[in-house]
Coordinates of C-alpha atoms in Angstrom, one line a residue:
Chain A
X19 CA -15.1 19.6 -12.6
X20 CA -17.3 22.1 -14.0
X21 CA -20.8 21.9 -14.6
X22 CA -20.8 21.9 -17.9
X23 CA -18.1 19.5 -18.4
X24 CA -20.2 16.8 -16.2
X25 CA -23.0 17.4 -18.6
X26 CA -20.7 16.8 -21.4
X27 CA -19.4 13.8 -20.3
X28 CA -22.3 12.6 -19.0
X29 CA -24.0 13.1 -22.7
X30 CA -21.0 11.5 -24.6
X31 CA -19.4 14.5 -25.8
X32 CA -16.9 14.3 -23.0
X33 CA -14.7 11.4 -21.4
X34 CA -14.2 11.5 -17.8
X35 CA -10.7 11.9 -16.7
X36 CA -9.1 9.4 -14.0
X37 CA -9.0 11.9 -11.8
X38 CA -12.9 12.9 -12.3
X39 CA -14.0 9.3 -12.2
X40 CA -11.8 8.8 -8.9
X41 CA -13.5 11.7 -7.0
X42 CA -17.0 10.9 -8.7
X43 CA -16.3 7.3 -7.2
X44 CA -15.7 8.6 -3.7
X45 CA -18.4 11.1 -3.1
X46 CA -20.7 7.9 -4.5
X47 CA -18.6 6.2 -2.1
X48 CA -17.9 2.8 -4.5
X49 CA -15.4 1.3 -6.1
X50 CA -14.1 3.1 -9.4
X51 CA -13.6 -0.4 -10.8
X52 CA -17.1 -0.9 -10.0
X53 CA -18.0 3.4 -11.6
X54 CA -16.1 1.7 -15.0
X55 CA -17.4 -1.8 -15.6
X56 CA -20.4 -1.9 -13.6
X57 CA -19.0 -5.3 -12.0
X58 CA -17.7 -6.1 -8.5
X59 CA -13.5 -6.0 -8.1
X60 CA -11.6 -8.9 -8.2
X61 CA -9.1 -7.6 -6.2
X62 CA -11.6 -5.9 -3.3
X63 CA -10.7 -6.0 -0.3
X64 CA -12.8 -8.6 1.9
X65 CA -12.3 -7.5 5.9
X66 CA -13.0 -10.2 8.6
X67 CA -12.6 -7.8 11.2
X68 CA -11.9 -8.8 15.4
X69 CA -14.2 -7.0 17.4
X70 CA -14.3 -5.6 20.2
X71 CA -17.3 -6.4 22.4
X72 CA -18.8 -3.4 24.3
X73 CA -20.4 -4.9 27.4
X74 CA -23.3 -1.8 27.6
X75 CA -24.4 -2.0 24.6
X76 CA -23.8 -5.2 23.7
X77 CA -22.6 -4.7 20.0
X78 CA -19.2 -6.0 18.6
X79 CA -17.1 -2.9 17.5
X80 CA -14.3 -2.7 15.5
X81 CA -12.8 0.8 17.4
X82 CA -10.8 3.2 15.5
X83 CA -11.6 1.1 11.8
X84 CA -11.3 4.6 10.2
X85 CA -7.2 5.0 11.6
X86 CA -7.2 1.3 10.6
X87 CA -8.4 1.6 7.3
X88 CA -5.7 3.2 5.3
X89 CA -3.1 0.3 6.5
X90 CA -5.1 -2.4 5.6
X91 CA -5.3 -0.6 1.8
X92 CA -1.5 -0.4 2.4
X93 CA -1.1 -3.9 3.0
X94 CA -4.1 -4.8 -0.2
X95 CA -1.8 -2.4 -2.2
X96 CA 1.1 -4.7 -1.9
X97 CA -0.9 -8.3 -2.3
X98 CA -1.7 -5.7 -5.4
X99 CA 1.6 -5.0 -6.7
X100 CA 2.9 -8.6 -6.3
X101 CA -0.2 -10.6 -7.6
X102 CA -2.5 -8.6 -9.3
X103 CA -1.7 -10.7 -12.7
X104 CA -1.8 -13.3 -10.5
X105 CA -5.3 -14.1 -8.9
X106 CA -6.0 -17.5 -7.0
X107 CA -8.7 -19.3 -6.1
X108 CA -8.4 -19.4 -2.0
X109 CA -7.4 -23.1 -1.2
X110 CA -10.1 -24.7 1.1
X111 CA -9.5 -25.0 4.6
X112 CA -10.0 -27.1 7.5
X113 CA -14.0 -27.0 8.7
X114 CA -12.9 -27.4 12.7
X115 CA -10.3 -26.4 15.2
X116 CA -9.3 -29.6 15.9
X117 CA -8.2 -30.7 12.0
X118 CA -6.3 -26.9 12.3
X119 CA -4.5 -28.2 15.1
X120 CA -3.7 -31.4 13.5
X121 CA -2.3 -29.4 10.3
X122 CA -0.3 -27.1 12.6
X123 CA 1.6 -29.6 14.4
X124 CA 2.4 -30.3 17.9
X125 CA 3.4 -26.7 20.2
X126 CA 2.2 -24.9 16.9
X127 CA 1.7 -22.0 19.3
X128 CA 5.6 -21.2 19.5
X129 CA 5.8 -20.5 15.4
X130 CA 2.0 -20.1 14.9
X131 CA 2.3 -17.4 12.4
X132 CA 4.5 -19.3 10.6
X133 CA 3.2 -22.8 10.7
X134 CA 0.0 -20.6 9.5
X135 CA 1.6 -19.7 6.1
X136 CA 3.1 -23.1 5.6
X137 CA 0.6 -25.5 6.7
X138 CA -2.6 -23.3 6.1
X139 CA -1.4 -21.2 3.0
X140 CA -2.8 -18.0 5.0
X141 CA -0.7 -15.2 5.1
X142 CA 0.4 -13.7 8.5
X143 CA 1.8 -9.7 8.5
X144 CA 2.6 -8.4 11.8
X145 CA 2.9 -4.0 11.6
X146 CA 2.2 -1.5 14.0
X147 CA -0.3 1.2 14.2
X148 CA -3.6 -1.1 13.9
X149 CA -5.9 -1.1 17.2
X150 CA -7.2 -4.3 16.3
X151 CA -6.3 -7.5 14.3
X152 CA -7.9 -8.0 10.5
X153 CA -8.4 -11.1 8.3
X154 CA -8.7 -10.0 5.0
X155 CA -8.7 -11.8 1.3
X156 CA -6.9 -10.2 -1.8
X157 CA -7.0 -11.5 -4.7
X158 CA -8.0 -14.7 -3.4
X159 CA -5.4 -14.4 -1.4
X160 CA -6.1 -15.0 2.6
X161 CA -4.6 -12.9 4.9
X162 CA -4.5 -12.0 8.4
X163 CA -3.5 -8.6 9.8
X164 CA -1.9 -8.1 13.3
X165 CA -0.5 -5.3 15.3
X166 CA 2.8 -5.3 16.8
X167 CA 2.1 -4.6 20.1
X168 CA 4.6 -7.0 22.0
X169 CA 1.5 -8.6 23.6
X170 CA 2.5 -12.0 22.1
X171 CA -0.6 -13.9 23.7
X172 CA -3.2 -11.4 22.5
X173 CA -1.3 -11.7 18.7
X174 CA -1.9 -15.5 18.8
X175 CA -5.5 -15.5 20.4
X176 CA -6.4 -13.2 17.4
X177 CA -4.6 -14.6 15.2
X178 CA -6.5 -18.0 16.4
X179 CA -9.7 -15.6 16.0
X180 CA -9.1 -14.7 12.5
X181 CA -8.4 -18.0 11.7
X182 CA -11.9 -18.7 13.4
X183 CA -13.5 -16.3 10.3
X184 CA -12.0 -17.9 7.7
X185 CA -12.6 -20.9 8.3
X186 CA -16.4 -20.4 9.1
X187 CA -16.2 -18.1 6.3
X188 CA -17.9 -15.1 8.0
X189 CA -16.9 -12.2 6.3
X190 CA -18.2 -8.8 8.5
X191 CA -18.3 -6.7 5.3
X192 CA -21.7 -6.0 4.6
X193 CA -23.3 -5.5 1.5
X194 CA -23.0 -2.0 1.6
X195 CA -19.5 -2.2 2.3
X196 CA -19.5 -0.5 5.8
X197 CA -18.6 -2.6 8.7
X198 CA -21.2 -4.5 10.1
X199 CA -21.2 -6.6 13.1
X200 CA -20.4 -9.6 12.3
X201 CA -21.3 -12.7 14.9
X202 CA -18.2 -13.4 16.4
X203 CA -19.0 -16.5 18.6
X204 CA -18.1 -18.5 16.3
X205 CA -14.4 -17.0 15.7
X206 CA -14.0 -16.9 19.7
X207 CA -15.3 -20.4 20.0
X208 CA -13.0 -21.8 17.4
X209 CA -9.9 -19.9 19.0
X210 CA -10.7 -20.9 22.4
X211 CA -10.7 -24.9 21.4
X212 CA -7.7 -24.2 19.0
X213 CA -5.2 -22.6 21.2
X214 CA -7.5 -24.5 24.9
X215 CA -8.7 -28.1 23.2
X216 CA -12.1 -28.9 25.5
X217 CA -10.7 -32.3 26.1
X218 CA -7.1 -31.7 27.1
X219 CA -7.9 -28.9 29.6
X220 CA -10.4 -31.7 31.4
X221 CA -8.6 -34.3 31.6
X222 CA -6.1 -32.1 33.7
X223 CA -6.1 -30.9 37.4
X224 CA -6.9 -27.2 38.0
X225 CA -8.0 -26.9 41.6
X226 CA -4.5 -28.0 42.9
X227 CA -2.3 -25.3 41.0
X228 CA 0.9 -23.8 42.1
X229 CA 1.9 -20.2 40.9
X230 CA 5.0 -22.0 38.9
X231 CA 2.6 -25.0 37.5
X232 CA 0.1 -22.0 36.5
X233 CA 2.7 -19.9 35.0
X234 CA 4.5 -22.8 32.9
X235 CA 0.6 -23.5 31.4
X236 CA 0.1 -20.1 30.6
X237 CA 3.5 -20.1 28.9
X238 CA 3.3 -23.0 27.0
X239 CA -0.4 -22.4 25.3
X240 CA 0.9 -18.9 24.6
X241 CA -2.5 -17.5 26.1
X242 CA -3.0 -15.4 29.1
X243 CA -4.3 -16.3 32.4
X244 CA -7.5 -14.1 31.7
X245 CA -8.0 -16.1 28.2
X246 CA -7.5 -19.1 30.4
X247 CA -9.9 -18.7 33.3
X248 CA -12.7 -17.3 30.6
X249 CA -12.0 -21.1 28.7
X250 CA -12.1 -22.7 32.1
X251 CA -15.3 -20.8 33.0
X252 CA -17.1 -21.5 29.7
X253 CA -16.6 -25.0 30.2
X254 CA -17.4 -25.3 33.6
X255 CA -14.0 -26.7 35.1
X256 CA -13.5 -25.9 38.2
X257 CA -10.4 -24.4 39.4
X258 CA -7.5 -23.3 41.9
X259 CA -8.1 -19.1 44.0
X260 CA -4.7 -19.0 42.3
X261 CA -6.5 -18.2 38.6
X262 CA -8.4 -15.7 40.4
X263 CA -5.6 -14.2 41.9
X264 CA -3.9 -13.3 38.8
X265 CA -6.6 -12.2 36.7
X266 CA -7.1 -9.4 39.6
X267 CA -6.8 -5.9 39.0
X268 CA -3.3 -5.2 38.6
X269 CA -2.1 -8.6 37.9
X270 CA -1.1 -9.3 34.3
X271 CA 0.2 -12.3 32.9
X272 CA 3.8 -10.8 32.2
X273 CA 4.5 -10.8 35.8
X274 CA 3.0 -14.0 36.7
X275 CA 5.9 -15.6 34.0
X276 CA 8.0 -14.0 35.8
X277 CA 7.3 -15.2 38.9
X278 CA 6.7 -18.6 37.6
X279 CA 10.6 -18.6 36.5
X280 CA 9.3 -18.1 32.6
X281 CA 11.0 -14.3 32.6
X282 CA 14.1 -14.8 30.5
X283 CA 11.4 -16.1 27.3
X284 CA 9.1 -13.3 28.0
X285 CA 11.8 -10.3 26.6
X286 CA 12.4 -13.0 23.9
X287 CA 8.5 -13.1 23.3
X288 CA 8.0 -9.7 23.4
X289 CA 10.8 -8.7 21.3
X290 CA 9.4 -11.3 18.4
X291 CA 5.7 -9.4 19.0
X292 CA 6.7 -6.2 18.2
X293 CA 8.6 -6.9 14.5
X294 CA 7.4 -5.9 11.5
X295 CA 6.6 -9.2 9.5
X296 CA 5.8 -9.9 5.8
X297 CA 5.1 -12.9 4.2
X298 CA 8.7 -13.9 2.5
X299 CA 6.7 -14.7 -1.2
X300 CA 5.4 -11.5 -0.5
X301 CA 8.2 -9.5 -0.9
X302 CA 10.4 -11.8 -3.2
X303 CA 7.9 -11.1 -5.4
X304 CA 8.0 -7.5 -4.9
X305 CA 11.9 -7.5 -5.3
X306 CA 11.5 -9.4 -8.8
X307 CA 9.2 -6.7 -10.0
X308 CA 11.4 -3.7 -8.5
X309 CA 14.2 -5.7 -10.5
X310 CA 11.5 -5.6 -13.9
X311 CA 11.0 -2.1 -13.5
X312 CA 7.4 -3.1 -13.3
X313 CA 6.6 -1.4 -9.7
X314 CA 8.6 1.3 -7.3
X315 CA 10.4 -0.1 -4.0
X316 CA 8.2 2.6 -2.3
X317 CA 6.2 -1.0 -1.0
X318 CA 9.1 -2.8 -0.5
X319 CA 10.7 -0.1 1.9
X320 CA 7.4 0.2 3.6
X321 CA 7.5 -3.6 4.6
X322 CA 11.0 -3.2 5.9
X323 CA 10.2 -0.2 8.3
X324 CA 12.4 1.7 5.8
X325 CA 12.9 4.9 3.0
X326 CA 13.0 3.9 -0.4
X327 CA 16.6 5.4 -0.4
X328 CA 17.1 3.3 2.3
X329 CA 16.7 0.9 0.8
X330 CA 19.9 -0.6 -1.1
X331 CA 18.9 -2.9 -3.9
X332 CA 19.3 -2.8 -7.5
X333 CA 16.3 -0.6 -9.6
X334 CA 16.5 0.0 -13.2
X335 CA 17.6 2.9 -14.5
X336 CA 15.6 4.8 -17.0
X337 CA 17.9 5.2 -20.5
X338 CA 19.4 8.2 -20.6
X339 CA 18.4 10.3 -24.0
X340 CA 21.3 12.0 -25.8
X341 CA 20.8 15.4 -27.1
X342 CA 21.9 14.5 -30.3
X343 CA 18.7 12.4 -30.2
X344 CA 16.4 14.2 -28.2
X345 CA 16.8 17.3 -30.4
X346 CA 16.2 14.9 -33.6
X347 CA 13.1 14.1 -31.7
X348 CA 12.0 17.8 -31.7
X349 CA 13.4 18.7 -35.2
X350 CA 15.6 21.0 -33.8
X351 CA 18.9 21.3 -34.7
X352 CA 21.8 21.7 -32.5
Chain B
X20 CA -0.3 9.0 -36.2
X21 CA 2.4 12.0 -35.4
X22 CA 5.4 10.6 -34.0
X23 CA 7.5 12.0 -30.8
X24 CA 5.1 13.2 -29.1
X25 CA 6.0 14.7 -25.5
X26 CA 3.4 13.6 -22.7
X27 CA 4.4 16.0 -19.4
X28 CA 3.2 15.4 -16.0
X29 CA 2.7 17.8 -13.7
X30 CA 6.4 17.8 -11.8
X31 CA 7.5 18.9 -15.1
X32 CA 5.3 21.6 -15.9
X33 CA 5.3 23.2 -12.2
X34 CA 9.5 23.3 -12.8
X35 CA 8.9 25.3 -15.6
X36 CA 5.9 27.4 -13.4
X37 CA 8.9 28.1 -10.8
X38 CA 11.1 29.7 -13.0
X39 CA 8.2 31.4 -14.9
X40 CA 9.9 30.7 -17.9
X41 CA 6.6 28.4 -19.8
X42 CA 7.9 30.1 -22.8
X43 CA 10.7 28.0 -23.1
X44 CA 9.1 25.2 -22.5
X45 CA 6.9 25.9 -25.6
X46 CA 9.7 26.5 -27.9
X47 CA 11.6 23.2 -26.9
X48 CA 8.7 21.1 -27.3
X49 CA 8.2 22.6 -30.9
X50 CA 4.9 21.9 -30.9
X51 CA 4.9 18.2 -30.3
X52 CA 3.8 18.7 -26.4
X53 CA 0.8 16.9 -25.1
X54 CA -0.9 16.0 -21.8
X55 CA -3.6 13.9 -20.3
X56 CA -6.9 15.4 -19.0
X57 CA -6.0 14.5 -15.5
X58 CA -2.4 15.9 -15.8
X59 CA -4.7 18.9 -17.0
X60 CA -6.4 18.9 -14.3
X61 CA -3.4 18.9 -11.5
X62 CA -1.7 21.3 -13.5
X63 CA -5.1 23.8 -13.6
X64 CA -4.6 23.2 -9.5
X65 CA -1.1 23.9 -9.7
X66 CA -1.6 27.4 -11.5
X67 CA -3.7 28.6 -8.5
X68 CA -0.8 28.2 -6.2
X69 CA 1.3 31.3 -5.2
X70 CA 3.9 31.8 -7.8
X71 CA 3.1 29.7 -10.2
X72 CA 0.5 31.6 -12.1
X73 CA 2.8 31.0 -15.0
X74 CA 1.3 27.5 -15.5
X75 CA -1.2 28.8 -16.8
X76 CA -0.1 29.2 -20.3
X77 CA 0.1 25.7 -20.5
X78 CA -3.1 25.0 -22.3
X79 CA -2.3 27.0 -25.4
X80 CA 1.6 24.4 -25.1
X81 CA -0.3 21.2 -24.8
X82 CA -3.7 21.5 -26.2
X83 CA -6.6 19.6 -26.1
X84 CA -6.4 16.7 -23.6
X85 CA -6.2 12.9 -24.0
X86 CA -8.5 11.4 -22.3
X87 CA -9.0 7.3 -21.1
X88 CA -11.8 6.6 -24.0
X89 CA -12.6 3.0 -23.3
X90 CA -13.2 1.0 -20.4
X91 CA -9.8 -1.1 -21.1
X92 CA -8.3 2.4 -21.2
X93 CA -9.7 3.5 -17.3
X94 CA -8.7 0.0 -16.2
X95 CA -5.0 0.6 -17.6
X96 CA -5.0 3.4 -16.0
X97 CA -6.1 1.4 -12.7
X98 CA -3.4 -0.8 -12.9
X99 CA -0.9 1.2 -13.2
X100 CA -1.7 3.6 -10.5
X101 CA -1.3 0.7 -8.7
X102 CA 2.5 0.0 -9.8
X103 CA 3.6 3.7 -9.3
X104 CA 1.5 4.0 -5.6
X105 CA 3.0 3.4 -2.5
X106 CA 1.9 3.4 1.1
X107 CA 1.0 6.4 3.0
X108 CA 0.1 8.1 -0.8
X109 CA -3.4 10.4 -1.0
X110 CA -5.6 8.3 -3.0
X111 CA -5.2 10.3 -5.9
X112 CA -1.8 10.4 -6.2
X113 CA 0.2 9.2 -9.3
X114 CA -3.0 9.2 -11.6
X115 CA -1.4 12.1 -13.6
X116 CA 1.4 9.1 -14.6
X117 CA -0.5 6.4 -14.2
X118 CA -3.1 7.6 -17.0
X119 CA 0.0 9.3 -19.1
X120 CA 1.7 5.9 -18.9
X121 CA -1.7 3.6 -19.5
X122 CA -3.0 5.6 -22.8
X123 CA 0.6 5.9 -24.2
X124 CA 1.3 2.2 -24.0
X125 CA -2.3 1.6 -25.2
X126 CA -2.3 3.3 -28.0
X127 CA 1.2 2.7 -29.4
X128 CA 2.4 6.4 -28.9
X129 CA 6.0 6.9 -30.3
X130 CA 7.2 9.2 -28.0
X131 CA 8.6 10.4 -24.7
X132 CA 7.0 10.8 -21.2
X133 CA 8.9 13.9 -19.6
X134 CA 8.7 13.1 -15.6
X135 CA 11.2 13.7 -12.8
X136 CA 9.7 11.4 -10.9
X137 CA 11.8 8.0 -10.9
X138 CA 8.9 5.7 -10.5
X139 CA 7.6 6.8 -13.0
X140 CA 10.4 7.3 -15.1
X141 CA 11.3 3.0 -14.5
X142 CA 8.0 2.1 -15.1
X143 CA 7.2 4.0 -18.3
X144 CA 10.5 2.4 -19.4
X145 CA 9.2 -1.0 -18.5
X146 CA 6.6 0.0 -20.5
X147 CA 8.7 0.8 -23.6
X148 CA 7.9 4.3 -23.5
X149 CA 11.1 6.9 -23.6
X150 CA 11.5 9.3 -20.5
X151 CA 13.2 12.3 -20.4
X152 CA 13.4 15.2 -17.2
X153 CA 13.2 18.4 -16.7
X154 CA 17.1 19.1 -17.2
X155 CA 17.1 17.5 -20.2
X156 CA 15.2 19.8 -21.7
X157 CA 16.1 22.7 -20.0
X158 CA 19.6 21.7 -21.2
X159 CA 19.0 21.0 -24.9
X160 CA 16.9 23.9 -24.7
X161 CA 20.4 26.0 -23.7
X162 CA 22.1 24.4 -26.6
X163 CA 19.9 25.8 -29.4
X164 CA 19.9 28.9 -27.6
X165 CA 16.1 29.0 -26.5
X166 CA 17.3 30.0 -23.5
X167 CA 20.4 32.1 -22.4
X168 CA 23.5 30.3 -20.5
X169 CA 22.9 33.1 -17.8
X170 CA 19.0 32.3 -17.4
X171 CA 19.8 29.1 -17.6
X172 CA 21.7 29.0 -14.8
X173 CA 19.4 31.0 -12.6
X174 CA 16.9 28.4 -13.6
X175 CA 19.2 25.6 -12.1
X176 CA 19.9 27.8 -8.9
X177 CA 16.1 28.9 -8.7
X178 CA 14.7 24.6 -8.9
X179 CA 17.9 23.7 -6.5
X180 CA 17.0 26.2 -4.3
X181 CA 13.0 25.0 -4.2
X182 CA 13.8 21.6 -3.5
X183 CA 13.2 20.9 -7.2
X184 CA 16.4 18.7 -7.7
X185 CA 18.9 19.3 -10.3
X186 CA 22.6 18.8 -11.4
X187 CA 24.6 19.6 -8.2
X188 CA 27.7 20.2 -10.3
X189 CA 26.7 23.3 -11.8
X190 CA 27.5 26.4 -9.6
X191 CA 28.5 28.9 -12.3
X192 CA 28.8 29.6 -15.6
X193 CA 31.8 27.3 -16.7
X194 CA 30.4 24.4 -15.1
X195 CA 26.9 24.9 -16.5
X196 CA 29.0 24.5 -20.1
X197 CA 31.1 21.9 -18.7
X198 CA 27.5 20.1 -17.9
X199 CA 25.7 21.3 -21.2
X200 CA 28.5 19.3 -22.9
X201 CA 28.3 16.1 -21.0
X202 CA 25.6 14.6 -23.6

């Protein structure tokens, strides 16, 4: 943009093209909605992010946000495309871990993403590429970002932690929109008790623990042992060498399933982990407006790991202009 | 309001850069061509690539641009940046369309959108707004004889061999008739 056509449009004589006002709005760095109507988005993006906590300094980091950022916009771009005429309220939730557990059901932890988006009405997507798992709110739309790593028991402990945000309704977007550092106690606390309840883990026996006994625990909360020996720590229970054992250098919990006889589940687990995962309302409604002609399938594919020519589903076709017609158009004659 | 107007985008006008032939873009559109300011704008960045210096000749085809006016206008223009975009795309991809699409639907333009890009081609069309291509000018422009059958088809073989798309059937001179026919 020229200086004199920025003086112009900023006088009146001049509009500002989309493109202007786009670029205007990112060296500004906010929100062209914001540059046009002078009011907040309705469909922003709100990030709970997970942290990471870095034990010299301290501080709660979310690493690598930057290579994050552009697929949580990917995923807000199809909450975008499917609801954007659309916009909910966010349905209350549950206020503690304990009534989430009671609305997920009894070995929640098996389906959690699932029972998540029935019983909670929160969103789960599961894609690679993220270092770090996001809760984030579209259009009042809750949802909560994970990466497909295969590590099954660090997807449901942040999903559990994400869960933990939204609930204590800690969004770690600050005002100026960077990423601040959000307290995340609070989020830890409430995944701890939701997927390692206080009052089951003490009424049980920990000091007398087989490898077998340790390994069907582990399994069966869906945690691993390091997530469990922190739980056990913070609540002062004592408990078996064993725990220590496998949280040593070396050790991971993968192993100690197998040991334990678990092995078979854990390729099963892993395999589940690593799949791409969209909310099914999600793209049924992203297939009824590809049907419309309203939006491209470029989304669609994107969820399924796929091309748009990959992808084999029905798109309207653009009428086809006769010659006869188009020259009619253009008062030329043929 | 003048009816049948032409709104390009920028696919469009660099087809006609790459085979340098602008001139025949002008005489097709017979005066009825018009773009949008950020169309405009791409198409200006376009010109400055090697080889398609020819682009810039556009302005005195298209004129003045149209430019989003209103706040309702920019927000159109919003949304439907949103319906052509797809993951992975630079952030300022599809605006050209997006605010082509958004004023002509706005302001009850009678007219055509000339893309060759199929989102935007389905979604102007969900819009109610006519779409033609590239080769559908190109074509009608060898049947009134703005362009010659020969040129014509080393305008075909130049955009195939660019990556630019085109009707695979035509390889010589009798199936470029064959194909001028079809419609």
């Amino acid at each position: 943009m020229t200086p004199d056509a920025l003086s112009r449009s900023l006088n009146g004589t001049r509009s500002f093209s989309s493109i202007e006002l786009a670029m205007i709005a990112e060296v500004l760095g906010v929100d062209v909605y914001w540059l046009i109507t002078g009011r907040e988005n309705p469909s922003r993006l709100v990030l709970f992010a997970r942290h990471t906590f870095d034990r010299d300094t301290r501080e709660h980091l979310v690493s690598s946000h930057l290579d994050n950022e552009s697929v949580l916009q990917d995923v807000a771009l199809a909450y975008r495309q499917a609801f954007g005429d659309h916009p909910v309220e966010p349905a209350p939730l549950p206020s503690t871990a304990r009534e989430v557990r009671d609305m997920l059901g009894a070995d929640f932890v098996r389906c959690f993403a699932d029972r998540v988006e029935e019983r909670l009405g929160v969103d789960v997507v599961r894609i690679p590429g993220l270092t770090t798992a996001y809760g984030l709110e579209v259009l009042g739309r809750r949802v909560i970002v994970l990466d497909a790593s295969g590590n099954w028991f660090r997807q449901n402990f942040s999903l559990a932690h994400e869960l933990g945000h939204m609930v204590s309704r800690t969004p770690s977007r600050d005002a100026s929109g960077s990423l601040g550092t959000a307290d995340e106690a609070p989020a830890n606390n409430f995944a701890a008790e939701l997927l390692l309840p206080a009052a089951v883990l003490r009424e049980m026996t920990w000091m007398e623990l087989s490898v077998e006994e340790l390994a069907r625990r582990v399994w069966d909360w869906g945690v691993s042992v390091a997530a469990l020996r922190n739980r056990l720590d913070s609540l002062r229970i004592p408990y078996s060498a064993v725990i220590h054992e496998w949280c040593a250098p070396g050790r991971t919990t993968q192993r100690l399933l197998r040991r334990g006889g678990c092995g078979e589940g854990v390729s099963e687990r892993m395999a589940a982990a690593v799949e791409r995962k969209f909310p099914l309302r999600l793209q049924v409604a992203h297939l009824e407006k590809i049907a419309s002609g309203e939006i491209t399938a470029s989304t669609l594919a994107w969820m399924y790991g796929l091309t748009e020519d990959e992808l084999d589903i029905d798109v309207p076709q653009a009428g086809a202009v006769s010659d006869d017609s188009l020259a009619a158009a253009l008062d030329l004659s043929l | 309001m003048t009816d049948n107007l032409f709104f390009a985008d920028n696919t469009v006008l660099v087809n006609f850069g790459h085979i340098d032939r602008l001139d025949v873009l002008e005489r097709v559109l017979n005066g009825r061509g018009r773009w949008c300011a950020t169309v405009a704008s791409e198409c200006f960045r376009s010109s400055r690539v090697e080889g398609l210096a020819a682009l810039r000749r556009a302005p005195a085809i298209f004129g003045d641009p149209w430019f989003p006016e209103t706040p309702v206008e920019r927000l159109d223009v919003l949304v439907f940046r949103d319906r052509l975009a797809g993951p992975g795309d630079p952030p300022h991809a599809h605006l050209g369309e997006a605010e082509t699409i958004a004023l002509m639907a706005r302001r009850n333009v009678s007219g055509f959108v000339v893309t060759d890009d199929r989102g935007a081609a389905r979604i102007a069309t969900h819009s109610g707004i006519k779409v033609i291509g590239t080769y559908d000018l190109l074509r009608l422009a060898g049947r009134v004889d703005i362009i010659s059958p020969e040129d014509l088809l080393r305008a075909v073989v130049t955009l195939r061999q660019k990556g630019r798309g085109g009707p695979v059937e035509v390889n010589d001179l009798p199936s470029l008739h064959r194909w001028m026919a079809k419609r």
